[in-house]
Amino acid sequence: MSIGGDAVRIRLSNEFGREPLVVGAVHLAKHLSAGTVDANTNTNVTFGGEDSVTVAAGLTAVSDPVVFGLPAGSDLAISAYVPHRIGSVTQHGSANRDNYAAPGNQSTAASLSGVRSFYNYSFLAGVDVQNREAEGVVVALGASITDGYDSTWNENRGWPDLLARRLAGAGRTIGVLNAGVSGNSLLQDGVGRSALNRLQRDVLVQPGVKWVIVADLGINDLGGADASTGGRLITGLRQLIRRSNGAGVKVLCTTLPPYAGAEGWTSVGEAGRKVFNDFIRTQGNGCDGVADFDAVTRDPADPTRWDRRYDQGDHLHPNNAGMEALVTAVGLELFA
């Protein structure tokens, strides 16, 4: 959790389900390690005062607030008992953390038995923390780099996680929400709805939102680029800025980091990246602030490629050092 607080509520989603989702019990607890929790912190979660909830296909359920002392940066375990097999699961496909499944109702167990691990966040759409000192929320809206792809598993080493720590270290109480979806695009539906089509759900209606950082989305649009892609990305970004500013949310734009050598790179896509990055660096871009991801990660000898110190190896995604380089580009003065 990016900030601490004294109460928690959760959101369970059946947005992409084809049948009702029945959840028989939900509990919160302090996470200790692989599938184990501090049983002394186990807390029951209710929905409209009831222990169970049925979420209709296409909808999301928000729990009642639960009194729960939560330190900033701590791991929260959420255990849900699903009594009936279902055919479709709403999930975030790449959690970059182990999640666990076990037979029967073990929602209050200190340690799961018969457990297997998997890497999706199933049903869990978000966690809201109550903190009366909070200054607001920033949403990191992006694709796989924002999602934390290939940063060290289970260690919260993605750049949004690092941003949360930087803010906390500077004495700021600003929640950081990660709305990265691996494979996602700014303009085109495909792996998830496009950023433009999910902006309302993932950014504008989030409780306390004041800022959004628009990050690496355009790289996936460039994968199938034609000569107009750079211009279309600019048009899409301008639309996102208008909608966000109209809802009272400031937009922090980032340049697109290099990706030459990656699967899907073309000279046409590279030209589109240059058009987009040149726009981000100009006055009158409409952004409320800019973080130059490209400048802090590119190879000085070949600016179309990642600096090898930061390249995870596929020439598209950063390693842990690359994630740290990215977050240095986000000036905290942007959160005035």
Short mmCIF file of C-alpha atoms in Angstrom, two decimals:
data_model
loop_
_atom_site.label_atom_id
_atom_site.label_comp_id
_atom_site.label_asym_id
_atom_site.label_seq_id
_atom_site.Cartn_x
_atom_site.Cartn_y
_atom_site.Cartn_z
CA MET A 1 0.00 0.00 0.00
CA SER A 2 1.49 3.33 -1.05
CA ILE A 3 0.19 5.28 1.96
CA GLY A 4 -1.00 4.13 5.34
CA GLY A 5 -4.28 4.85 7.06
CA ASP A 6 -6.80 3.78 9.64
CA ALA A 7 -9.51 2.24 7.45
CA VAL A 8 -9.67 0.20 4.25
CA ARG A 9 -12.29 -0.72 1.68
CA ILE A 10 -11.91 -2.95 -1.36
CA ARG A 11 -13.47 -3.23 -4.79
CA LEU A 12 -14.33 -6.58 -6.35
CA SER A 13 -14.95 -6.55 -10.10
CA ASN A 14 -17.00 -8.76 -12.36
CA GLU A 15 -16.77 -6.24 -15.20
CA PHE A 16 -15.75 -8.80 -17.80
CA GLY A 17 -17.68 -11.74 -16.33
CA ARG A 18 -20.51 -13.48 -18.15
CA GLU A 19 -22.27 -14.72 -15.02
CA PRO A 20 -22.76 -13.54 -11.41
CA LEU A 21 -19.71 -13.71 -9.15
CA VAL A 22 -20.57 -15.04 -5.67
CA VAL A 23 -18.01 -14.30 -2.96
CA GLY A 24 -18.85 -16.01 0.32
CA ALA A 25 -16.31 -14.31 2.60
CA VAL A 26 -13.53 -11.73 2.45
CA HIS A 27 -10.85 -11.04 5.06
CA LEU A 28 -7.93 -8.63 5.34
CA ALA A 29 -4.70 -9.35 7.16
CA LYS A 30 -1.08 -8.27 7.34
CA HIS A 31 0.89 -10.33 4.84
CA LEU A 32 3.97 -12.11 6.19
CA SER A 33 5.34 -14.36 3.44
CA ALA A 34 4.32 -16.82 0.72
CA GLY A 35 0.68 -17.55 1.48
CA THR A 36 0.89 -16.73 5.19
CA VAL A 37 -0.59 -13.88 7.21
CA ASP A 38 -0.52 -12.55 10.75
CA ALA A 39 -3.69 -14.18 12.07
CA ASN A 40 -3.89 -11.62 14.87
CA THR A 41 -4.67 -8.97 12.25
CA ASN A 42 -7.40 -10.95 10.47
CA THR A 43 -10.37 -8.64 9.85
CA ASN A 44 -13.75 -9.44 8.32
CA VAL A 45 -14.91 -7.38 5.31
CA THR A 46 -18.61 -6.79 4.73
CA PHE A 47 -20.69 -5.54 1.83
CA GLY A 48 -23.79 -3.65 2.88
CA GLY A 49 -23.38 -5.22 6.29
CA GLU A 50 -23.32 -8.77 4.90
CA ASP A 51 -20.39 -11.20 4.90
CA SER A 52 -21.12 -12.39 1.36
CA VAL A 53 -21.74 -10.51 -1.87
CA THR A 54 -22.97 -11.37 -5.35
CA VAL A 55 -21.55 -9.19 -8.10
CA ALA A 56 -23.63 -9.16 -11.28
CA ALA A 57 -21.90 -9.58 -14.63
CA GLY A 58 -20.49 -6.26 -15.78
CA LEU A 59 -20.50 -4.62 -12.34
CA THR A 60 -18.18 -3.88 -9.41
CA ALA A 61 -18.92 -4.14 -5.69
CA VAL A 62 -17.41 -1.76 -3.11
CA SER A 63 -17.08 -3.04 0.45
CA ASP A 64 -17.98 -1.24 3.64
CA PRO A 65 -15.03 0.57 5.25
CA VAL A 66 -13.13 -1.64 7.68
CA VAL A 67 -11.17 -0.24 10.63
CA PHE A 68 -7.65 -1.46 9.95
CA GLY A 69 -4.34 0.13 10.97
CA LEU A 70 -2.13 0.10 7.89
CA PRO A 71 1.45 1.41 7.77
CA ALA A 72 2.60 3.08 4.55
CA GLY A 73 4.35 0.69 2.19
CA SER A 74 3.06 -2.42 3.93
CA ASP A 75 1.76 -5.57 2.24
CA LEU A 76 -1.95 -6.28 2.66
CA ALA A 77 -3.31 -9.79 2.13
CA ILE A 78 -6.89 -10.00 0.87
CA SER A 79 -8.43 -13.47 1.06
CA ALA A 80 -11.69 -14.21 -0.72
CA TYR A 81 -13.71 -17.43 -0.64
CA VAL A 82 -15.47 -18.22 -3.93
CA PRO A 83 -17.90 -21.10 -3.24
CA HIS A 84 -18.96 -21.84 -6.82
CA ARG A 85 -16.90 -22.52 -9.91
CA ILE A 86 -17.35 -19.80 -12.53
CA GLY A 87 -16.53 -19.76 -16.23
CA SER A 88 -15.10 -16.27 -16.64
CA VAL A 89 -12.79 -14.30 -14.39
CA THR A 90 -12.15 -10.55 -14.40
CA GLN A 91 -8.46 -10.23 -13.68
CA HIS A 92 -5.30 -8.18 -14.00
CA GLY A 93 -3.12 -10.50 -16.00
CA SER A 94 0.35 -9.61 -14.71
CA ALA A 95 0.46 -8.90 -10.99
CA ASN A 96 4.27 -9.23 -10.78
CA ARG A 97 3.56 -10.87 -7.44
CA ASP A 98 2.55 -14.32 -6.34
CA ASN A 99 -1.11 -14.79 -5.59
CA TYR A 100 -2.43 -18.02 -4.07
CA ALA A 101 -5.33 -20.41 -4.48
CA ALA A 102 -6.34 -23.19 -2.11
CA PRO A 103 -9.40 -25.47 -1.84
CA GLY A 104 -12.31 -24.71 0.46
CA ASN A 105 -12.90 -21.69 2.65
CA GLN A 106 -9.48 -20.77 4.04
CA SER A 107 -10.14 -17.02 4.13
CA THR A 108 -9.27 -16.85 7.86
CA ALA A 109 -6.34 -19.27 7.77
CA ALA A 110 -2.93 -18.09 8.96
CA SER A 111 -1.31 -20.37 6.37
CA LEU A 112 -2.97 -21.93 3.33
CA SER A 113 -2.93 -25.69 2.79
CA GLY A 114 -3.00 -27.38 -0.60
CA VAL A 115 -1.88 -24.07 -2.07
CA ARG A 116 -0.77 -23.24 -5.60
CA SER A 117 0.55 -19.90 -6.79
CA PHE A 118 -0.50 -17.89 -9.82
CA TYR A 119 0.32 -14.43 -11.13
CA ASN A 120 -3.03 -12.73 -11.68
CA TYR A 121 -5.03 -10.39 -9.49
CA SER A 122 -8.41 -12.10 -9.79
CA PHE A 123 -11.56 -10.03 -9.02
CA LEU A 124 -9.63 -7.46 -6.97
CA ALA A 125 -10.02 -4.11 -8.73
CA GLY A 126 -8.56 -1.84 -6.07
CA VAL A 127 -8.01 -0.93 -2.44
CA ASP A 128 -8.94 2.44 -0.94
CA VAL A 129 -7.18 3.66 2.21
CA GLN A 130 -8.60 6.33 4.49
CA ASN A 131 -5.99 8.85 5.64
CA ARG A 132 -7.13 12.28 6.76
CA GLU A 133 -3.67 13.72 6.04
CA ALA A 134 -3.67 12.57 2.42
CA GLU A 135 -2.92 15.24 -0.20
CA GLY A 136 -4.46 13.28 -3.06
CA VAL A 137 -3.76 10.47 -5.47
CA VAL A 138 -1.60 10.15 -8.58
CA VAL A 139 -2.46 7.42 -11.10
CA ALA A 140 0.32 5.88 -13.20
CA LEU A 141 -1.41 5.12 -16.51
CA GLY A 142 0.73 2.98 -18.75
CA ALA A 143 1.60 -0.37 -20.28
CA SER A 144 4.08 -3.10 -19.29
CA ILE A 145 6.86 -0.78 -18.08
CA THR A 146 4.39 0.87 -15.70
CA ASP A 147 2.97 -2.55 -14.81
CA GLY A 148 6.43 -3.43 -13.48
CA TYR A 149 7.12 -6.14 -16.04
CA ASP A 150 10.37 -8.01 -15.27
CA SER A 151 11.32 -5.96 -12.23
CA THR A 152 12.16 -8.35 -9.41
CA TRP A 153 9.16 -10.54 -8.63
CA ASN A 154 7.39 -9.93 -5.30
CA GLU A 155 9.57 -6.93 -4.38
CA ASN A 156 7.51 -3.95 -5.62
CA ARG A 157 10.37 -2.58 -7.72
CA GLY A 158 8.36 -0.96 -10.55
CA TRP A 159 8.73 2.79 -11.04
CA PRO A 160 5.28 3.57 -9.52
CA ASP A 161 6.34 1.68 -6.36
CA LEU A 162 9.60 3.64 -6.29
CA LEU A 163 7.68 6.89 -6.80
CA ALA A 164 5.53 6.09 -3.77
CA ARG A 165 8.68 5.63 -1.69
CA ARG A 166 10.21 8.87 -2.97
CA LEU A 167 7.06 10.78 -2.09
CA ALA A 168 6.94 9.24 1.38
CA GLY A 169 10.62 10.00 1.90
CA ALA A 170 9.93 13.64 1.02
CA GLY A 171 7.22 13.81 3.65
CA ARG A 172 4.37 13.76 1.15
CA THR A 173 1.20 11.74 1.76
CA ILE A 174 0.18 11.04 -1.83
CA GLY A 175 -1.33 7.74 -2.86
CA VAL A 176 0.13 6.13 -5.98
CA LEU A 177 -2.20 3.91 -8.00
CA ASN A 178 -0.72 1.64 -10.64
CA ALA A 179 -2.97 1.48 -13.71
CA GLY A 180 -0.35 -0.15 -15.92
CA VAL A 181 -1.61 -2.93 -18.19
CA SER A 182 1.02 -4.99 -19.98
CA GLY A 183 0.49 -4.86 -23.75
CA ASN A 184 -1.92 -1.92 -23.50
CA SER A 185 -2.07 0.94 -26.03
CA LEU A 186 -3.06 4.58 -25.93
CA LEU A 187 -5.29 4.41 -29.01
CA GLN A 188 -6.23 0.80 -29.79
CA ASP A 189 -8.24 -1.75 -27.84
CA GLY A 190 -6.45 -5.10 -27.70
CA VAL A 191 -4.78 -6.23 -24.52
CA GLY A 192 -7.39 -4.54 -22.39
CA ARG A 193 -9.31 -1.46 -23.44
CA SER A 194 -7.17 1.37 -24.74
CA ALA A 195 -6.03 4.02 -22.28
CA LEU A 196 -8.49 6.46 -23.83
CA ASN A 197 -11.32 3.98 -23.33
CA ARG A 198 -10.37 3.07 -19.76
CA LEU A 199 -9.48 6.59 -18.64
CA GLN A 200 -12.80 7.18 -16.89
CA ARG A 201 -12.73 3.90 -14.95
CA ASP A 202 -9.02 3.71 -14.11
CA VAL A 203 -8.26 7.39 -13.52
CA LEU A 204 -11.04 9.95 -13.39
CA VAL A 205 -13.35 8.20 -10.91
CA GLN A 206 -10.61 7.02 -8.55
CA PRO A 207 -11.17 8.47 -5.05
CA GLY A 208 -8.94 11.46 -4.36
CA VAL A 209 -7.31 11.58 -7.78
CA LYS A 210 -5.48 14.84 -8.57
CA TRP A 211 -2.81 13.79 -11.07
CA VAL A 212 -2.25 11.22 -13.80
CA ILE A 213 1.12 10.29 -15.29
CA VAL A 214 0.69 9.14 -18.90
CA ALA A 215 3.64 6.83 -19.46
CA ASP A 216 4.71 4.10 -21.92
CA LEU A 217 1.38 3.40 -23.66
CA GLY A 218 2.36 4.75 -27.08
CA ILE A 219 5.12 2.18 -27.56
CA ASN A 220 2.53 -0.52 -28.25
CA ASP A 221 0.78 1.72 -30.78
CA LEU A 222 4.14 2.17 -32.52
CA GLY A 223 4.51 -1.60 -32.92
CA GLY A 224 2.08 -1.56 -35.84
CA ALA A 225 2.96 1.95 -36.90
CA ASP A 226 2.44 3.76 -40.15
CA ALA A 227 3.69 7.22 -41.02
CA SER A 228 0.72 8.87 -39.25
CA THR A 229 1.17 7.15 -35.88
CA GLY A 230 3.18 9.90 -34.20
CA GLY A 231 0.55 12.48 -35.11
CA ARG A 232 -2.29 10.23 -33.99
CA LEU A 233 -0.59 9.68 -30.64
CA ILE A 234 -0.40 13.45 -30.19
CA THR A 235 -4.09 13.78 -31.03
CA GLY A 236 -4.96 11.02 -28.57
CA LEU A 237 -2.87 12.59 -25.83
CA ARG A 238 -4.54 15.96 -26.37
CA GLN A 239 -7.92 14.28 -26.00
CA LEU A 240 -6.77 12.60 -22.77
CA ILE A 241 -5.52 15.96 -21.43
CA ARG A 242 -8.82 17.71 -22.23
CA ARG A 243 -10.88 15.05 -20.52
CA SER A 244 -8.60 14.87 -17.49
CA ASN A 245 -8.31 18.63 -17.01
CA GLY A 246 -12.08 18.89 -17.43
CA ALA A 247 -12.43 16.54 -14.46
CA GLY A 248 -9.96 18.59 -12.40
CA VAL A 249 -7.05 16.16 -12.88
CA LYS A 250 -3.59 17.40 -13.89
CA VAL A 251 -1.72 15.45 -16.58
CA LEU A 252 2.00 14.72 -16.31
CA CYS A 253 3.27 13.54 -19.69
CA THR A 254 6.32 11.37 -20.26
CA THR A 255 8.42 10.87 -23.34
CA LEU A 256 8.56 7.33 -24.72
CA PRO A 257 11.74 5.44 -23.85
CA PRO A 258 13.78 3.81 -26.64
CA TYR A 259 12.99 0.36 -28.00
CA ALA A 260 15.31 -0.28 -30.98
CA GLY A 261 16.28 -3.94 -31.06
CA ALA A 262 13.00 -5.05 -29.51
CA GLU A 263 10.56 -7.29 -31.30
CA GLY A 264 8.20 -5.06 -33.28
CA TRP A 265 10.64 -2.16 -33.71
CA THR A 266 10.66 -0.55 -37.17
CA SER A 267 12.20 2.60 -38.56
CA VAL A 268 8.67 3.90 -39.17
CA GLY A 269 7.79 3.32 -35.51
CA GLU A 270 11.01 5.03 -34.46
CA ALA A 271 10.10 8.06 -36.57
CA GLY A 272 6.70 8.13 -34.82
CA ARG A 273 8.38 7.99 -31.42
CA LYS A 274 10.54 10.97 -32.37
CA VAL A 275 7.51 12.97 -33.51
CA PHE A 276 5.73 12.24 -30.23
CA ASN A 277 8.75 12.94 -28.01
CA ASP A 278 9.53 16.19 -29.82
CA PHE A 279 5.95 17.27 -29.14
CA ILE A 280 6.19 16.42 -25.43
CA ARG A 281 9.32 18.58 -25.15
CA THR A 282 7.74 21.67 -26.75
CA GLN A 283 5.99 24.56 -25.09
CA GLY A 284 2.25 24.48 -25.64
CA ASN A 285 1.99 20.70 -25.41
CA GLY A 286 -0.95 21.07 -23.01
CA CYS A 287 0.71 18.93 -20.32
CA ASP A 288 0.71 20.17 -16.74
CA GLY A 289 4.21 18.73 -16.32
CA VAL A 290 6.73 16.56 -18.17
CA ALA A 291 9.00 13.67 -17.16
CA ASP A 292 11.59 12.81 -19.80
CA PHE A 293 11.79 9.00 -19.60
CA ASP A 294 13.70 8.89 -22.89
CA ALA A 295 16.48 11.22 -21.76
CA VAL A 296 17.32 9.27 -18.59
CA THR A 297 17.36 5.79 -20.18
CA ARG A 298 18.75 6.12 -23.73
CA ASP A 299 22.23 5.07 -24.82
CA PRO A 300 24.27 8.23 -25.44
CA ALA A 301 26.02 6.48 -28.33
CA ASP A 302 22.75 5.30 -29.93
CA PRO A 303 19.70 7.22 -28.64
CA THR A 304 17.28 4.76 -30.28
CA ARG A 305 18.38 2.07 -27.79
CA TRP A 306 18.30 1.58 -24.03
CA ASP A 307 21.47 2.30 -22.12
CA ARG A 308 22.73 -1.24 -21.52
CA ARG A 309 22.96 -0.56 -17.77
CA TYR A 310 19.18 -0.28 -17.70
CA ASP A 311 18.14 -2.84 -20.34
CA GLN A 312 16.43 -5.94 -18.99
CA GLY A 313 17.64 -7.78 -22.09
CA ASP A 314 14.73 -7.57 -24.52
CA HIS A 315 15.56 -3.93 -25.44
CA LEU A 316 12.07 -2.86 -24.43
CA HIS A 317 11.75 -3.26 -20.65
CA PRO A 318 13.99 -1.86 -17.92
CA ASN A 319 15.74 -3.86 -15.23
CA ASN A 320 15.61 -2.68 -11.62
CA ALA A 321 18.26 -0.04 -12.27
CA GLY A 322 16.24 1.15 -15.25
CA MET A 323 13.13 1.48 -13.09
CA GLU A 324 15.15 3.63 -10.69
CA ALA A 325 16.37 5.77 -13.59
CA LEU A 326 12.79 6.32 -14.77
CA VAL A 327 11.57 7.53 -11.40
CA THR A 328 14.38 10.11 -11.18
CA ALA A 329 12.76 11.82 -14.16
CA VAL A 330 9.57 12.48 -12.20
CA GLY A 331 10.23 15.73 -10.35
CA LEU A 332 8.32 15.97 -7.09
CA GLU A 333 7.68 19.64 -7.82
CA LEU A 334 5.13 18.36 -10.33
CA PHE A 335 2.89 17.53 -7.37
CA ALA A 336 2.54 21.10 -6.15
#
